[in-house]
Amino acid sequence: MANKTYVSDIDRGVYDIINKEDHRFIADRGLTEEIIREISREKDEPEWMLKFRLKSLEIYKQKPVPTWGADLSDLDVENIVHYVKPNTEMARTWDDVPEDIKETFERLGIPQAERESLAGVGAQYDSEVVYHSIQEELTAQGVVYTDMDTAVKEYESIVKKYFMTLITNRDHKFSALHGAVWSGGSFVYVPKGVKVEKPLQSYFRLNAKGAGQFEHTLIVVEEGAELHFIEGCSAPKYGVQNLHAGAVELFVKDDAKLRYSTIENWSRNMYNLNTKRCAVDKNGRIEWVSGSFGSRVSMLYPMSILRGEGASSEFTGITFASSGQYLDTGTKVVHAAPNTTSIINSKSISKNGGHAFYRGLLKVTPGAYNVKSTVNCESLMLDSESRSDTLPIIEVMNDKVDIGHEAKIGRISDDTIFYLMSRGIPEGEAKAMIVRGFVEPITKELPLEYAVELNNLIGLELEGTIG
């Protein structure tokens, strides 16, 4: 095709609007024992949590920076602010949220989505949750949806039973960092047999310059219960590093079902080193729907541990990498019980020299007979500068399995673009149509407002691609 012009970055509109910083408390840069004690003091935590944080800090100092994935050599954790408490308390109505913070979430469409289609909303701003709500009828059924700080105090026995047991502070350097400085996040408990008809949603907004966000999400769906949980996150762009090292722990009990949908939409200065895991018991089901946009570097591999007979998981994910971005994403599934099934559908798009890397693990343990699994990876490159790699690892420890694997990597078809242009469609729109068709299997799995957001993000990413 003819010469093209490229833009190095995009105007992300509402996602890049910066509020004036207004803190009630902000920690010093870096990571010390005193900072950990200050965070715990601000939260008025029980002694066991402070001890856990301090132990995590000790482990963090001993762990090396991973060298097998994205290049993290420029990440300067000692120059990151690990805790920023906004100048407000958690509110139960939007009227009680400070005007500038409320406007931020209004621009992102959170209150509108709550009014129209959600059963509850949590909104985090920097390091703390500033708004939380849940419909009264769900509370009457015993459903708990609150922030993690409240959960540590009011549901301490449940939190102690599950907190950082799937993701431990010994797993890797950034899980240890999370254990030391975690703040905010969501706690959901769905009692036995309760089916939550409308989704719950948490949104995490990082506004502070040079800060980190370390929210912790803990969800327990008891036997026979059902839940759809949505997470969204974003941050404006700064000229300095920001860090996101959250943790998501999901527990799906016998015959229960959880759908976890997320769109991560970070700015290009963000290091996104998130960890997500789910344990699924007998005949339980986890469904992941994941979109990874933005960030300078991402390392994210949601993991399903199918530990009960008949358990199943389905992962549907999309990654979009542009100039200067290295998005190292994928998924892991461990079949640890007989008659378990998994489906993985992963798609990536890269443009302007962006690098999308699929890294996956499918493991079948010796006693996990009659496992069925299908893996499908597709990568679409919009130009010859971009790069896509796949590294699917399959470990099978017995012979009674049925596993299929398919991977496709290719450039956008010049012939298809030419065909569409010959029908009067401009080149830019032709390209966008092809990309939208490529990601349709993802968008149709998302709630309407998130499908619209995903399409808008793709539109923003494609702006300026063709000149």
CSV table of C-alpha atoms in Angstrom, one decimal:
chain,number,residue,atom,x,y,z
A,1,MET,CA,0.0,0.0,0.0
A,2,ALA,CA,1.0,3.7,-0.3
A,3,ASN,CA,2.9,5.6,2.2
A,4,LYS,CA,1.3,5.9,5.6
A,5,THR,CA,1.7,8.3,8.5
A,6,TYR,CA,1.6,7.2,12.1
A,7,VAL,CA,1.0,8.9,15.4
A,8,SER,CA,3.0,8.0,18.4
A,9,ASP,CA,0.1,8.4,20.8
A,10,ILE,CA,-3.6,9.1,20.9
A,11,ASP,CA,-5.9,11.5,22.5
A,12,ARG,CA,-8.0,9.3,24.8
A,13,GLY,CA,-10.5,12.0,25.6
A,14,VAL,CA,-12.2,11.6,29.0
A,15,TYR,CA,-9.7,9.0,30.2
A,16,ASP,CA,-6.8,11.5,30.1
A,17,ILE,CA,-8.6,14.3,32.0
A,18,ILE,CA,-6.5,15.1,35.2
A,19,ASN,CA,-8.0,16.3,38.4
A,20,LYS,CA,-6.2,18.6,40.8
A,21,GLU,CA,-4.6,16.4,43.4
A,22,ASP,CA,-6.3,16.7,46.8
A,23,HIS,CA,-5.0,14.2,49.4
A,24,ARG,CA,-5.8,13.6,53.0
A,25,PHE,CA,-2.6,11.6,53.3
A,26,ILE,CA,0.2,10.7,50.9
A,27,ALA,CA,3.1,8.4,51.6
A,28,ASP,CA,6.7,9.2,50.8
A,29,ARG,CA,8.1,7.8,47.6
A,30,GLY,CA,9.7,4.4,47.9
A,31,LEU,CA,9.1,1.4,50.1
A,32,THR,CA,10.1,1.2,53.8
A,33,GLU,CA,8.9,-0.5,56.9
A,34,GLU,CA,7.7,2.9,58.2
A,35,ILE,CA,5.6,3.5,55.1
A,36,ILE,CA,4.0,0.1,55.6
A,37,ARG,CA,3.2,0.9,59.2
A,38,GLU,CA,1.7,4.3,58.1
A,39,ILE,CA,-0.6,2.6,55.6
A,40,SER,CA,-1.8,0.1,58.2
A,41,ARG,CA,-2.3,3.0,60.8
A,42,GLU,CA,-4.3,5.0,58.3
A,43,LYS,CA,-6.6,2.0,57.8
A,44,ASP,CA,-6.8,1.1,61.5
A,45,GLU,CA,-6.1,-2.5,60.7
A,46,PRO,CA,-5.9,-5.5,63.0
A,47,GLU,CA,-2.5,-6.6,64.1
A,48,TRP,CA,-2.5,-9.8,61.9
A,49,MET,CA,-2.8,-7.7,58.7
A,50,LEU,CA,0.1,-5.4,59.7
A,51,LYS,CA,2.2,-8.5,60.4
A,52,PHE,CA,1.3,-9.9,57.0
A,53,ARG,CA,2.2,-6.6,55.3
A,54,LEU,CA,5.6,-6.5,57.0
A,55,LYS,CA,6.3,-10.2,56.1
A,56,SER,CA,5.4,-9.4,52.5
A,57,LEU,CA,7.8,-6.5,52.5
A,58,GLU,CA,10.6,-8.8,53.8
A,59,ILE,CA,9.8,-11.3,51.0
A,60,TYR,CA,9.6,-8.5,48.4
A,61,LYS,CA,13.2,-7.4,49.2
A,62,GLN,CA,14.4,-11.0,48.7
A,63,LYS,CA,12.7,-11.7,45.4
A,64,PRO,CA,14.4,-10.8,42.1
A,65,VAL,CA,12.7,-8.8,39.3
A,66,PRO,CA,11.4,-11.3,36.7
A,67,THR,CA,13.6,-11.4,33.6
A,68,TRP,CA,11.6,-13.9,31.5
A,69,GLY,CA,8.9,-11.6,30.2
A,70,ALA,CA,8.7,-7.9,29.5
A,71,ASP,CA,11.7,-5.7,30.1
A,72,LEU,CA,11.2,-4.1,33.6
A,73,SER,CA,14.7,-2.7,33.9
A,74,ASP,CA,13.3,0.9,33.7
A,75,LEU,CA,10.8,0.4,36.4
A,76,ASP,CA,11.9,2.4,39.5
A,77,VAL,CA,9.8,1.2,42.4
A,78,GLU,CA,11.7,3.4,44.8
A,79,ASN,CA,10.4,6.4,42.9
A,80,ILE,CA,6.7,5.3,43.2
A,81,VAL,CA,4.3,6.6,45.8
A,82,HIS,CA,2.6,3.5,47.1
A,83,TYR,CA,-0.3,5.0,49.0
A,84,VAL,CA,-2.5,8.1,48.3
A,85,LYS,CA,-5.6,8.6,50.4
A,86,PRO,CA,-8.1,11.0,48.7
A,87,ASN,CA,-9.5,13.8,50.9
A,88,THR,CA,-12.9,12.2,51.5
A,89,GLU,CA,-14.5,9.3,53.2
A,90,MET,CA,-16.4,6.4,51.5
A,91,ALA,CA,-19.9,7.6,50.5
A,92,ARG,CA,-23.1,5.6,50.1
A,93,THR,CA,-24.7,8.1,47.7
A,94,TRP,CA,-23.1,10.0,44.8
A,95,ASP,CA,-24.3,13.3,46.4
A,96,ASP,CA,-21.8,12.7,49.2
A,97,VAL,CA,-18.8,12.2,46.8
A,98,PRO,CA,-16.7,15.4,46.3
A,99,GLU,CA,-17.7,17.2,43.1
A,100,ASP,CA,-14.5,16.8,41.1
A,101,ILE,CA,-14.3,13.0,41.9
A,102,LYS,CA,-18.0,12.6,41.1
A,103,GLU,CA,-17.5,14.4,37.8
A,104,THR,CA,-14.7,12.0,36.9
A,105,PHE,CA,-16.9,9.0,37.3
A,106,GLU,CA,-19.8,10.8,35.6
A,107,ARG,CA,-17.5,11.3,32.6
A,108,LEU,CA,-16.6,7.6,32.6
A,109,GLY,CA,-20.4,6.7,32.7
A,110,ILE,CA,-20.3,4.8,36.0
A,111,PRO,CA,-23.3,6.4,37.8
A,112,GLN,CA,-25.4,6.1,34.6
A,113,ALA,CA,-24.5,2.4,34.2
A,114,GLU,CA,-25.5,1.9,37.9
A,115,ARG,CA,-28.9,3.5,37.4
A,116,GLU,CA,-29.6,1.5,34.2
A,117,SER,CA,-28.2,-2.0,34.6
A,118,LEU,CA,-26.2,-2.7,37.7
A,119,ALA,CA,-27.0,-4.2,41.1
A,120,GLY,CA,-24.2,-2.4,42.9
A,121,VAL,CA,-21.2,-0.2,42.3
A,122,GLY,CA,-17.8,0.4,43.9
A,123,ALA,CA,-15.6,3.3,42.8
A,124,GLN,CA,-12.0,3.6,43.9
A,125,TYR,CA,-10.0,6.8,43.5
A,126,ASP,CA,-6.3,6.5,43.9
A,127,SER,CA,-5.7,4.2,46.9
A,128,GLU,CA,-9.2,4.2,48.5
A,129,VAL,CA,-12.8,3.4,47.7
A,130,VAL,CA,-14.8,6.6,47.7
A,131,TYR,CA,-18.3,5.2,46.8
A,132,HIS,CA,-20.0,1.9,47.4
A,133,SER,CA,-23.6,0.8,46.9
A,134,ILE,CA,-25.6,-2.4,46.7
A,135,GLN,CA,-29.3,-3.0,46.1
A,136,GLU,CA,-31.2,-3.7,49.3
A,137,GLU,CA,-32.9,-6.9,48.1
A,138,LEU,CA,-29.4,-8.4,47.6
A,139,THR,CA,-28.4,-7.5,51.1
A,140,ALA,CA,-31.6,-9.1,52.3
A,141,GLN,CA,-30.5,-12.3,50.6
A,142,GLY,CA,-27.2,-12.2,52.4
A,143,VAL,CA,-25.1,-10.9,49.5
A,144,VAL,CA,-22.1,-8.9,50.7
A,145,TYR,CA,-20.5,-6.3,48.4
A,146,THR,CA,-18.2,-3.8,50.1
A,147,ASP,CA,-14.7,-2.5,50.0
A,148,MET,CA,-11.8,-4.6,51.4
A,149,ASP,CA,-11.0,-2.2,54.3
A,150,THR,CA,-14.5,-2.7,55.6
A,151,ALA,CA,-14.4,-6.5,54.9
A,152,VAL,CA,-11.2,-6.9,56.9
A,153,LYS,CA,-13.0,-5.5,60.0
A,154,GLU,CA,-16.6,-6.7,59.5
A,155,TYR,CA,-16.1,-10.0,57.8
A,156,GLU,CA,-12.7,-10.8,59.3
A,157,SER,CA,-13.1,-14.6,59.5
A,158,ILE,CA,-14.0,-14.9,55.8
A,159,VAL,CA,-11.2,-12.6,54.8
A,160,LYS,CA,-8.6,-14.5,56.9
A,161,LYS,CA,-9.8,-17.8,55.4
A,162,TYR,CA,-9.3,-16.7,51.8
A,163,PHE,CA,-7.1,-13.5,51.6
A,164,MET,CA,-3.9,-14.2,49.6
A,165,THR,CA,-4.2,-17.9,49.6
A,166,LEU,CA,-4.6,-18.3,45.9
A,167,ILE,CA,-2.1,-15.5,45.2
A,168,THR,CA,0.5,-15.7,47.9
A,169,ASN,CA,3.1,-13.2,48.8
A,170,ARG,CA,5.8,-15.8,47.9
A,171,ASP,CA,4.6,-16.2,44.3
A,172,HIS,CA,6.7,-13.5,42.7
A,173,LYS,CA,8.2,-10.1,43.5
A,174,PHE,CA,5.0,-8.1,42.6
A,175,SER,CA,2.7,-10.4,44.5
A,176,ALA,CA,4.9,-9.7,47.5
A,177,LEU,CA,4.8,-6.0,46.8
A,178,HIS,CA,1.0,-6.2,46.6
A,179,GLY,CA,0.9,-8.0,50.0
A,180,ALA,CA,2.9,-5.2,51.5
A,181,VAL,CA,1.0,-2.2,50.2
A,182,TRP,CA,-2.4,-3.4,49.0
A,183,SER,CA,-5.2,-0.9,49.4
A,184,GLY,CA,-8.8,-0.6,48.4
A,185,GLY,CA,-10.5,-3.1,46.1
A,186,SER,CA,-13.7,-5.2,46.5
A,187,PHE,CA,-15.1,-7.9,48.6
A,188,VAL,CA,-18.0,-10.0,47.4
A,189,TYR,CA,-19.7,-12.9,49.1
A,190,VAL,CA,-22.6,-14.6,47.5
A,191,PRO,CA,-24.3,-17.2,49.8
A,192,LYS,CA,-25.3,-20.7,48.8
A,193,GLY,CA,-28.0,-20.9,46.1
A,194,VAL,CA,-28.3,-17.1,45.6
A,195,LYS,CA,-28.3,-16.0,41.9
A,196,VAL,CA,-27.5,-12.3,41.4
A,197,GLU,CA,-29.4,-11.3,38.3
A,198,LYS,CA,-27.7,-8.0,37.6
A,199,PRO,CA,-23.9,-7.5,37.5
A,200,LEU,CA,-21.9,-5.8,40.2
A,201,GLN,CA,-19.2,-3.4,39.1
A,202,SER,CA,-16.1,-1.9,40.5
A,203,TYR,CA,-14.2,0.9,38.8
A,204,PHE,CA,-10.6,1.8,39.7
A,205,ARG,CA,-9.4,5.3,38.8
A,206,LEU,CA,-5.8,6.3,39.4
A,207,ASN,CA,-5.4,10.1,39.3
A,208,ALA,CA,-2.2,10.8,41.3
A,209,LYS,CA,1.0,11.5,39.4
A,210,GLY,CA,3.8,8.9,39.9
A,211,ALA,CA,1.7,6.7,42.1
A,212,GLY,CA,0.8,3.1,42.3
A,213,GLN,CA,-2.5,1.4,42.6
A,214,PHE,CA,-2.7,-1.9,44.5
A,215,GLU,CA,-6.4,-2.8,44.9
A,216,HIS,CA,-7.4,-6.3,46.1
A,217,THR,CA,-10.5,-8.1,44.8
A,218,LEU,CA,-11.8,-11.1,46.8
A,219,ILE,CA,-14.9,-12.9,45.6
A,220,VAL,CA,-16.5,-16.0,47.1
A,221,VAL,CA,-19.4,-17.6,45.2
A,222,GLU,CA,-20.9,-20.3,47.4
A,223,GLU,CA,-22.4,-23.6,46.3
A,224,GLY,CA,-25.0,-23.2,43.6
A,225,ALA,CA,-24.8,-19.4,43.5
A,226,GLU,CA,-24.2,-17.2,40.5
A,227,LEU,CA,-22.6,-13.8,39.9
A,228,HIS,CA,-21.5,-11.5,37.1
A,229,PHE,CA,-18.8,-9.2,38.3
A,230,ILE,CA,-17.3,-6.4,36.2
A,231,GLU,CA,-14.1,-4.4,36.7
A,232,GLY,CA,-12.9,-1.4,34.8
A,233,CYS,CA,-9.8,0.8,35.4
A,234,SER,CA,-8.1,3.8,33.8
A,235,ALA,CA,-5.6,6.5,34.6
A,236,PRO,CA,-4.6,9.8,32.8
A,237,LYS,CA,-1.3,10.1,31.1
A,238,TYR,CA,1.8,11.6,32.9
A,239,GLY,CA,5.4,11.9,31.9
A,240,VAL,CA,6.5,9.7,34.8
A,241,GLN,CA,6.0,6.1,35.7
A,242,ASN,CA,2.9,4.7,37.3
A,243,LEU,CA,2.5,1.2,38.6
A,244,HIS,CA,-0.5,-1.1,38.9
A,245,ALA,CA,0.0,-4.3,40.8
A,246,GLY,CA,-3.5,-5.4,41.9
A,247,ALA,CA,-4.6,-8.9,42.8
A,248,VAL,CA,-7.9,-10.7,42.1
A,249,GLU,CA,-8.8,-13.9,44.0
A,250,LEU,CA,-11.9,-15.8,42.9
A,251,PHE,CA,-13.4,-18.8,44.7
A,252,VAL,CA,-16.2,-20.7,42.8
A,253,LYS,CA,-17.7,-23.5,44.9
A,254,ASP,CA,-19.6,-26.6,43.9
A,255,ASP,CA,-22.2,-26.0,41.1
A,256,ALA,CA,-21.6,-22.2,41.3
A,257,LYS,CA,-21.0,-19.9,38.3
A,258,LEU,CA,-19.0,-16.7,38.1
A,259,ARG,CA,-18.5,-14.5,35.1
A,260,TYR,CA,-15.6,-12.0,35.6
A,261,SER,CA,-15.5,-9.2,32.9
A,262,THR,CA,-12.8,-6.5,32.8
A,263,ILE,CA,-11.5,-3.8,30.5
A,264,GLU,CA,-8.1,-2.4,31.6
A,265,ASN,CA,-7.6,0.9,29.9
A,266,TRP,CA,-4.3,2.3,31.2
A,267,SER,CA,-2.3,5.3,30.0
A,268,ARG,CA,1.0,4.7,28.1
A,269,ASN,CA,3.2,5.5,31.1
A,270,MET,CA,1.7,2.6,33.2
A,271,TYR,CA,3.4,-0.6,34.2
A,272,ASN,CA,0.5,-3.1,34.6
A,273,LEU,CA,1.7,-6.1,36.6
A,274,ASN,CA,-1.6,-7.5,37.8
A,275,THR,CA,-2.3,-11.1,39.1
A,276,LYS,CA,-5.6,-12.9,38.8
A,277,ARG,CA,-6.5,-16.4,39.9
A,278,CYS,CA,-9.6,-18.5,40.3
A,279,ALA,CA,-10.2,-21.8,42.1
A,280,VAL,CA,-13.2,-23.8,40.8
A,281,ASP,CA,-14.8,-26.7,42.7
A,282,LYS,CA,-17.0,-29.6,41.6
A,283,ASN,CA,-19.1,-28.7,38.6
A,284,GLY,CA,-18.4,-25.0,39.1
A,285,ARG,CA,-17.7,-22.6,36.2
A,286,ILE,CA,-15.6,-19.5,35.7
A,287,GLU,CA,-15.9,-17.3,32.6
A,288,TRP,CA,-13.2,-14.7,32.0
A,289,VAL,CA,-13.9,-11.8,29.5
A,290,SER,CA,-10.8,-9.6,29.3
A,291,GLY,CA,-9.7,-6.6,27.4
A,292,SER,CA,-6.2,-5.1,27.8
A,293,PHE,CA,-5.6,-1.7,26.4
A,294,GLY,CA,-3.0,1.0,27.1
A,295,SER,CA,0.0,0.7,29.5
A,296,ARG,CA,3.6,0.8,28.5
A,297,VAL,CA,4.1,-2.8,29.7
A,298,SER,CA,1.6,-5.4,30.8
A,299,MET,CA,2.2,-8.8,32.3
A,300,LEU,CA,-1.2,-10.4,33.0
A,301,TYR,CA,-2.2,-14.1,32.9
A,302,PRO,CA,-5.5,-14.9,34.5
A,303,MET,CA,-5.4,-18.4,35.9
A,304,SER,CA,-8.1,-21.0,36.4
A,305,ILE,CA,-7.4,-23.9,38.8
A,306,LEU,CA,-10.1,-26.6,38.1
A,307,ARG,CA,-9.8,-28.5,41.3
A,308,GLY,CA,-13.2,-30.1,41.4
A,309,GLU,CA,-14.5,-32.9,39.2
A,310,GLY,CA,-16.6,-31.5,36.3
A,311,ALA,CA,-15.3,-27.9,36.8
A,312,SER,CA,-15.0,-25.7,33.7
A,313,SER,CA,-13.4,-22.5,32.5
A,314,GLU,CA,-13.8,-20.3,29.5
A,315,PHE,CA,-11.4,-17.4,28.7
A,316,THR,CA,-12.1,-14.8,26.0
A,317,GLY,CA,-9.5,-12.0,25.8
A,318,ILE,CA,-8.3,-9.2,23.5
A,319,THR,CA,-5.1,-7.2,23.6
A,320,PHE,CA,-4.2,-4.1,21.6
A,321,ALA,CA,-0.5,-3.0,21.4
A,322,SER,CA,0.7,0.1,19.7
A,323,SER,CA,3.9,2.1,19.4
A,324,GLY,CA,6.2,1.8,22.5
A,325,GLN,CA,3.9,-0.9,24.1
A,326,TYR,CA,4.8,-4.4,25.1
A,327,LEU,CA,1.7,-6.3,26.2
A,328,ASP,CA,2.7,-9.7,27.5
A,329,THR,CA,-0.7,-11.4,28.3
A,330,GLY,CA,-2.4,-14.8,28.1
A,331,THR,CA,-4.0,-17.2,30.4
A,332,LYS,CA,-3.2,-20.3,32.5
A,333,VAL,CA,-5.5,-23.3,33.1
A,334,VAL,CA,-4.6,-26.1,35.5
A,335,HIS,CA,-6.8,-29.2,35.2
A,336,ALA,CA,-6.4,-30.8,38.6
A,337,ALA,CA,-9.5,-33.1,38.6
A,338,PRO,CA,-11.2,-35.5,36.2
A,339,ASN,CA,-13.8,-34.6,33.6
A,340,THR,CA,-12.8,-30.9,33.6
A,341,THR,CA,-13.1,-28.7,30.5
A,342,SER,CA,-11.6,-25.4,29.3
A,343,ILE,CA,-11.9,-23.1,26.3
A,344,ILE,CA,-9.4,-20.4,25.5
A,345,ASN,CA,-10.0,-17.8,22.9
A,346,SER,CA,-7.3,-15.2,22.7
A,347,LYS,CA,-6.9,-12.4,20.2
A,348,SER,CA,-4.3,-9.7,19.8
A,349,ILE,CA,-3.9,-6.7,17.6
A,350,SER,CA,-0.6,-4.8,17.1
A,351,LYS,CA,0.2,-1.6,15.2
A,352,ASN,CA,2.8,1.1,14.8
A,353,GLY,CA,5.6,-1.2,16.1
A,354,GLY,CA,3.6,-2.4,19.1
A,355,HIS,CA,4.5,-5.9,20.5
A,356,ALA,CA,1.7,-8.3,21.5
A,357,PHE,CA,2.9,-11.5,23.2
A,358,TYR,CA,0.6,-14.4,24.1
A,359,ARG,CA,2.0,-16.5,26.9
A,360,GLY,CA,-0.2,-19.4,28.0
A,361,LEU,CA,-0.1,-22.5,30.1
A,362,LEU,CA,-2.4,-25.5,29.9
A,363,LYS,CA,-1.5,-28.2,32.5
A,364,VAL,CA,-3.2,-31.5,33.1
A,365,THR,CA,-2.2,-33.3,36.3
A,366,PRO,CA,-1.7,-37.1,36.5
A,367,GLY,CA,-5.1,-37.9,38.0
A,368,ALA,CA,-7.1,-35.5,35.8
A,369,TYR,CA,-8.6,-38.0,33.3
A,370,ASN,CA,-11.1,-37.2,30.5
A,371,VAL,CA,-10.0,-33.6,30.3
A,372,LYS,CA,-11.2,-31.6,27.3
A,373,SER,CA,-9.6,-28.4,26.2
A,374,THR,CA,-9.6,-26.1,23.2
A,375,VAL,CA,-7.1,-23.3,22.7
A,376,ASN,CA,-7.4,-20.8,19.9
A,377,CYS,CA,-5.0,-17.9,19.5
A,378,GLU,CA,-5.2,-15.3,16.8
A,379,SER,CA,-2.9,-12.3,16.2
A,380,LEU,CA,-3.5,-9.5,13.7
A,381,MET,CA,-0.7,-7.1,12.8
A,382,LEU,CA,-1.8,-3.9,11.1
A,383,ASP,CA,1.6,-3.1,9.6
A,384,SER,CA,5.1,-4.6,9.0
A,385,GLU,CA,6.6,-2.8,11.9
A,386,SER,CA,4.5,-4.5,14.6
A,387,ARG,CA,5.2,-7.9,16.2
A,388,SER,CA,3.2,-10.7,17.6
A,389,ASP,CA,4.5,-13.8,19.4
A,390,THR,CA,2.8,-16.8,20.9
A,391,LEU,CA,4.3,-19.1,23.5
A,392,PRO,CA,1.6,-21.7,24.5
A,393,ILE,CA,2.9,-24.2,26.9
A,394,ILE,CA,1.0,-27.5,27.2
A,395,GLU,CA,1.9,-30.0,30.0
A,396,VAL,CA,-0.1,-33.2,29.9
A,397,MET,CA,0.6,-35.9,32.6
A,398,ASN,CA,-1.8,-38.6,31.5
A,399,ASP,CA,-3.1,-40.1,28.2
A,400,LYS,CA,-6.8,-39.8,28.6
A,401,VAL,CA,-7.2,-36.2,27.4
A,402,ASP,CA,-8.7,-34.5,24.4
A,403,ILE,CA,-6.8,-31.3,23.6
A,404,GLY,CA,-7.0,-29.0,20.5
A,405,HIS,CA,-4.8,-26.1,19.8
A,406,GLU,CA,-4.9,-23.6,16.9
A,407,ALA,CA,-2.9,-20.5,16.4
A,408,LYS,CA,-2.9,-17.9,13.6
A,409,ILE,CA,-0.6,-14.9,13.1
A,410,GLY,CA,-0.9,-12.6,10.2
A,411,ARG,CA,-1.0,-9.1,8.7
A,412,ILE,CA,-4.2,-7.4,7.9
A,413,SER,CA,-5.2,-8.4,4.4
A,414,ASP,CA,-4.4,-5.9,1.7
A,415,ASP,CA,-6.7,-7.7,-0.7
A,416,THR,CA,-9.6,-7.3,1.7
A,417,ILE,CA,-8.9,-3.6,2.2
A,418,PHE,CA,-8.7,-3.1,-1.5
A,419,TYR,CA,-12.0,-4.9,-2.0
A,420,LEU,CA,-13.8,-2.7,0.5
A,421,MET,CA,-12.2,0.4,-1.0
A,422,SER,CA,-13.4,-0.6,-4.4
A,423,ARG,CA,-16.9,-0.5,-3.0
A,424,GLY,CA,-16.5,3.1,-2.0
A,425,ILE,CA,-15.4,2.6,1.6
A,426,PRO,CA,-12.5,4.9,2.7
A,427,GLU,CA,-9.3,3.0,3.6
A,428,GLY,CA,-9.5,4.0,7.3
A,429,GLU,CA,-13.0,2.8,7.7
A,430,ALA,CA,-12.2,-0.4,5.8
A,431,LYS,CA,-9.4,-1.1,8.2
A,432,ALA,CA,-11.6,-0.4,11.2
A,433,MET,CA,-14.3,-2.7,9.8
A,434,ILE,CA,-11.9,-5.5,9.6
A,435,VAL,CA,-10.6,-4.9,13.1
A,436,ARG,CA,-14.1,-4.7,14.5
A,437,GLY,CA,-15.0,-8.0,12.8
A,438,PHE,CA,-11.9,-9.5,14.3
A,439,VAL,CA,-12.8,-8.5,17.9
A,440,GLU,CA,-16.6,-9.2,17.6
A,441,PRO,CA,-16.4,-12.5,19.4
A,442,ILE,CA,-15.1,-10.5,22.4
A,443,THR,CA,-17.5,-7.6,22.2
A,444,LYS,CA,-20.5,-9.8,22.0
A,445,GLU,CA,-19.5,-11.3,25.4
A,446,LEU,CA,-19.4,-7.9,27.1
A,447,PRO,CA,-22.3,-6.0,28.7
A,448,LEU,CA,-23.6,-3.3,26.3
A,449,GLU,CA,-21.8,-0.3,27.9
A,450,TYR,CA,-18.5,-2.1,27.9
A,451,ALA,CA,-18.9,-3.3,24.3
A,452,VAL,CA,-19.4,0.3,23.4
A,453,GLU,CA,-16.3,1.3,25.4
A,454,LEU,CA,-14.2,-1.4,23.7
A,455,ASN,CA,-15.4,-0.3,20.3
A,456,ASN,CA,-14.6,3.3,21.2
A,457,LEU,CA,-11.1,2.3,22.4
A,458,ILE,CA,-10.4,0.4,19.2
A,459,GLY,CA,-11.6,3.5,17.3
A,460,LEU,CA,-9.2,5.7,19.3
A,461,GLU,CA,-6.3,3.3,18.7
A,462,LEU,CA,-7.0,3.3,14.9
A,463,GLU,CA,-7.2,7.1,14.6
A,464,GLY,CA,-4.2,8.4,12.7
A,465,THR,CA,-3.1,4.9,11.6
A,466,ILE,CA,-3.7,5.7,8.0
A,467,GLY,CA,-2.7,8.9,6.2
